Amino acid sequence: MANSAQARKRARQALMQRAHNASLRTAFRTAVKKVIKAVEAGDKAAAKGVFQASVKVIDRIADKGVFHKNKAARHKSRLSAQIKAMAV
């Protein structure tokens, strides 16, 4: 338990930051799922559009340090490969 005023404040800040990071992680996963759903639907043009929007979200979250940049790059690469593999 935090005993000093500084430690109590840091504990409060950590709780708020944890909640914020949790919402960003959720947004990351949602963006990835939207692309996967679009790929499974079979519409390549729609999948490309959703992918472009998701890349912005993924990069923004990686820039904030919630996820490592390599993890973001890996997800973008795999999603892009899935879209390219779709039938025309």
JSON list of C-alpha atoms in Angstrom, two decimals:
[
{"chain": "A", "resi": 1, "resn": "MET", "atom": "CA", "xyz": [0.00, 0.00, 0.00]},
{"chain": "A", "resi": 2, "resn": "ALA", "atom": "CA", "xyz": [1.21, 3.48, -0.87]},
{"chain": "A", "resi": 3, "resn": "ASN", "atom": "CA", "xyz": [2.26, 5.43, 2.21]},
{"chain": "A", "resi": 4, "resn": "SER", "atom": "CA", "xyz": [3.55, 8.77, 0.93]},
{"chain": "A", "resi": 5, "resn": "ALA", "atom": "CA", "xyz": [1.49, 11.34, -0.92]},
{"chain": "A", "resi": 6, "resn": "GLN", "atom": "CA", "xyz": [3.67, 10.87, -3.99]},
{"chain": "A", "resi": 7, "resn": "ALA", "atom": "CA", "xyz": [3.13, 7.10, -3.98]},
{"chain": "A", "resi": 8, "resn": "ARG", "atom": "CA", "xyz": [-0.63, 7.54, -3.57]},
{"chain": "A", "resi": 9, "resn": "LYS", "atom": "CA", "xyz": [-0.72, 9.91, -6.53]},
{"chain": "A", "resi": 10, "resn": "ARG", "atom": "CA", "xyz": [1.36, 7.56, -8.67]},
{"chain": "A", "resi": 11, "resn": "ALA", "atom": "CA", "xyz": [-1.02, 4.71, -7.77]},
{"chain": "A", "resi": 12, "resn": "ARG", "atom": "CA", "xyz": [-4.00, 6.82, -8.91]},
{"chain": "A", "resi": 13, "resn": "GLN", "atom": "CA", "xyz": [-2.22, 7.76, -12.13]},
{"chain": "A", "resi": 14, "resn": "ALA", "atom": "CA", "xyz": [-1.28, 4.14, -12.79]},
{"chain": "A", "resi": 15, "resn": "LEU", "atom": "CA", "xyz": [-4.93, 3.09, -12.53]},
{"chain": "A", "resi": 16, "resn": "MET", "atom": "CA", "xyz": [-6.03, 5.74, -15.02]},
{"chain": "A", "resi": 17, "resn": "GLN", "atom": "CA", "xyz": [-3.20, 4.91, -17.42]},
{"chain": "A", "resi": 18, "resn": "ARG", "atom": "CA", "xyz": [-3.98, 1.19, -17.19]},
{"chain": "A", "resi": 19, "resn": "ALA", "atom": "CA", "xyz": [-7.61, 1.84, -18.10]},
{"chain": "A", "resi": 20, "resn": "HIS", "atom": "CA", "xyz": [-6.56, 4.03, -21.02]},
{"chain": "A", "resi": 21, "resn": "ASN", "atom": "CA", "xyz": [-4.11, 1.43, -22.31]},
{"chain": "A", "resi": 22, "resn": "ALA", "atom": "CA", "xyz": [-6.79, -1.26, -21.99]},
{"chain": "A", "resi": 23, "resn": "SER", "atom": "CA", "xyz": [-9.12, 0.74, -24.23]},
{"chain": "A", "resi": 24, "resn": "LEU", "atom": "CA", "xyz": [-6.33, 1.21, -26.78]},
{"chain": "A", "resi": 25, "resn": "ARG", "atom": "CA", "xyz": [-5.59, -2.54, -26.77]},
{"chain": "A", "resi": 26, "resn": "THR", "atom": "CA", "xyz": [-9.29, -3.16, -27.39]},
{"chain": "A", "resi": 27, "resn": "ALA", "atom": "CA", "xyz": [-9.29, -0.71, -30.31]},
{"chain": "A", "resi": 28, "resn": "PHE", "atom": "CA", "xyz": [-6.26, -2.53, -31.78]},
{"chain": "A", "resi": 29, "resn": "ARG", "atom": "CA", "xyz": [-7.96, -5.92, -31.59]},
{"chain": "A", "resi": 30, "resn": "THR", "atom": "CA", "xyz": [-11.20, -4.51, -33.00]},
{"chain": "A", "resi": 31, "resn": "ALA", "atom": "CA", "xyz": [-9.36, -2.99, -35.97]},
{"chain": "A", "resi": 32, "resn": "VAL", "atom": "CA", "xyz": [-7.72, -6.34, -36.74]},
{"chain": "A", "resi": 33, "resn": "LYS", "atom": "CA", "xyz": [-11.02, -8.21, -36.42]},
{"chain": "A", "resi": 34, "resn": "LYS", "atom": "CA", "xyz": [-12.75, -5.78, -38.80]},
{"chain": "A", "resi": 35, "resn": "VAL", "atom": "CA", "xyz": [-10.19, -6.55, -41.51]},
{"chain": "A", "resi": 36, "resn": "ILE", "atom": "CA", "xyz": [-10.46, -10.31, -40.94]},
{"chain": "A", "resi": 37, "resn": "LYS", "atom": "CA", "xyz": [-14.26, -10.09, -41.14]},
{"chain": "A", "resi": 38, "resn": "ALA", "atom": "CA", "xyz": [-14.02, -8.11, -44.40]},
{"chain": "A", "resi": 39, "resn": "VAL", "atom": "CA", "xyz": [-11.61, -10.69, -45.86]},
{"chain": "A", "resi": 40, "resn": "GLU", "atom": "CA", "xyz": [-13.93, -13.54, -44.90]},
{"chain": "A", "resi": 41, "resn": "ALA", "atom": "CA", "xyz": [-16.85, -11.71, -46.54]},
{"chain": "A", "resi": 42, "resn": "GLY", "atom": "CA", "xyz": [-14.96, -11.97, -49.83]},
{"chain": "A", "resi": 43, "resn": "ASP", "atom": "CA", "xyz": [-15.15, -8.35, -51.03]},
{"chain": "A", "resi": 44, "resn": "LYS", "atom": "CA", "xyz": [-11.59, -7.32, -51.87]},
{"chain": "A", "resi": 45, "resn": "ALA", "atom": "CA", "xyz": [-12.37, -3.62, -52.40]},
{"chain": "A", "resi": 46, "resn": "ALA", "atom": "CA", "xyz": [-14.15, -3.36, -49.07]},
{"chain": "A", "resi": 47, "resn": "ALA", "atom": "CA", "xyz": [-11.35, -5.25, -47.35]},
{"chain": "A", "resi": 48, "resn": "LYS", "atom": "CA", "xyz": [-8.79, -2.80, -48.73]},
{"chain": "A", "resi": 49, "resn": "GLY", "atom": "CA", "xyz": [-10.80, 0.14, -47.43]},
{"chain": "A", "resi": 50, "resn": "VAL", "atom": "CA", "xyz": [-11.17, -1.35, -43.97]},
{"chain": "A", "resi": 51, "resn": "PHE", "atom": "CA", "xyz": [-7.47, -2.26, -43.99]},
{"chain": "A", "resi": 52, "resn": "GLN", "atom": "CA", "xyz": [-6.44, 1.34, -44.73]},
{"chain": "A", "resi": 53, "resn": "ALA", "atom": "CA", "xyz": [-8.52, 2.61, -41.81]},
{"chain": "A", "resi": 54, "resn": "SER", "atom": "CA", "xyz": [-7.18, -0.11, -39.52]},
{"chain": "A", "resi": 55, "resn": "VAL", "atom": "CA", "xyz": [-3.55, 0.63, -40.39]},
{"chain": "A", "resi": 56, "resn": "LYS", "atom": "CA", "xyz": [-3.99, 4.15, -39.04]},
{"chain": "A", "resi": 57, "resn": "VAL", "atom": "CA", "xyz": [-5.39, 2.84, -35.78]},
{"chain": "A", "resi": 58, "resn": "ILE", "atom": "CA", "xyz": [-2.70, 0.16, -35.44]},
{"chain": "A", "resi": 59, "resn": "ASP", "atom": "CA", "xyz": [0.14, 2.63, -36.11]},
{"chain": "A", "resi": 60, "resn": "ARG", "atom": "CA", "xyz": [-1.25, 5.23, -33.71]},
{"chain": "A", "resi": 61, "resn": "ILE", "atom": "CA", "xyz": [-1.45, 2.67, -30.90]},
{"chain": "A", "resi": 62, "resn": "ALA", "atom": "CA", "xyz": [2.06, 1.37, -31.64]},
{"chain": "A", "resi": 63, "resn": "ASP", "atom": "CA", "xyz": [3.43, 4.93, -31.59]},
{"chain": "A", "resi": 64, "resn": "LYS", "atom": "CA", "xyz": [2.05, 5.35, -28.09]},
{"chain": "A", "resi": 65, "resn": "GLY", "atom": "CA", "xyz": [3.97, 2.29, -26.93]},
{"chain": "A", "resi": 66, "resn": "VAL", "atom": "CA", "xyz": [0.95, 0.20, -25.98]},
{"chain": "A", "resi": 67, "resn": "PHE", "atom": "CA", "xyz": [2.18, -2.46, -28.41]},
{"chain": "A", "resi": 68, "resn": "HIS", "atom": "CA", "xyz": [5.67, -2.86, -29.82]},
{"chain": "A", "resi": 69, "resn": "LYS", "atom": "CA", "xyz": [6.16, -1.48, -33.32]},
{"chain": "A", "resi": 70, "resn": "ASN", "atom": "CA", "xyz": [7.22, -4.91, -34.57]},
{"chain": "A", "resi": 71, "resn": "LYS", "atom": "CA", "xyz": [3.94, -6.42, -33.34]},
{"chain": "A", "resi": 72, "resn": "ALA", "atom": "CA", "xyz": [2.02, -3.76, -35.25]},
{"chain": "A", "resi": 73, "resn": "ALA", "atom": "CA", "xyz": [4.12, -4.37, -38.37]},
{"chain": "A", "resi": 74, "resn": "ARG", "atom": "CA", "xyz": [3.57, -8.12, -38.10]},
{"chain": "A", "resi": 75, "resn": "HIS", "atom": "CA", "xyz": [-0.20, -7.71, -37.90]},
{"chain": "A", "resi": 76, "resn": "LYS", "atom": "CA", "xyz": [-0.28, -5.26, -40.81]},
{"chain": "A", "resi": 77, "resn": "SER", "atom": "CA", "xyz": [1.86, -7.59, -42.92]},
{"chain": "A", "resi": 78, "resn": "ARG", "atom": "CA", "xyz": [-0.31, -10.63, -42.26]},
{"chain": "A", "resi": 79, "resn": "LEU", "atom": "CA", "xyz": [-3.54, -8.74, -42.90]},
{"chain": "A", "resi": 80, "resn": "SER", "atom": "CA", "xyz": [-2.12, -7.31, -46.13]},
{"chain": "A", "resi": 81, "resn": "ALA", "atom": "CA", "xyz": [-1.08, -10.79, -47.25]},
{"chain": "A", "resi": 82, "resn": "GLN", "atom": "CA", "xyz": [-4.60, -12.09, -46.60]},
{"chain": "A", "resi": 83, "resn": "ILE", "atom": "CA", "xyz": [-6.07, -9.31, -48.73]},
{"chain": "A", "resi": 84, "resn": "LYS", "atom": "CA", "xyz": [-3.60, -9.93, -51.56]},
{"chain": "A", "resi": 85, "resn": "ALA", "atom": "CA", "xyz": [-4.40, -13.64, -51.48]},
{"chain": "A", "resi": 86, "resn": "MET", "atom": "CA", "xyz": [-8.10, -12.98, -52.09]},
{"chain": "A", "resi": 87, "resn": "ALA", "atom": "CA", "xyz": [-9.62, -13.77, -55.46]},
{"chain": "A", "resi": 88, "resn": "VAL", "atom": "CA", "xyz": [-10.12, -10.78, -57.71]}
]
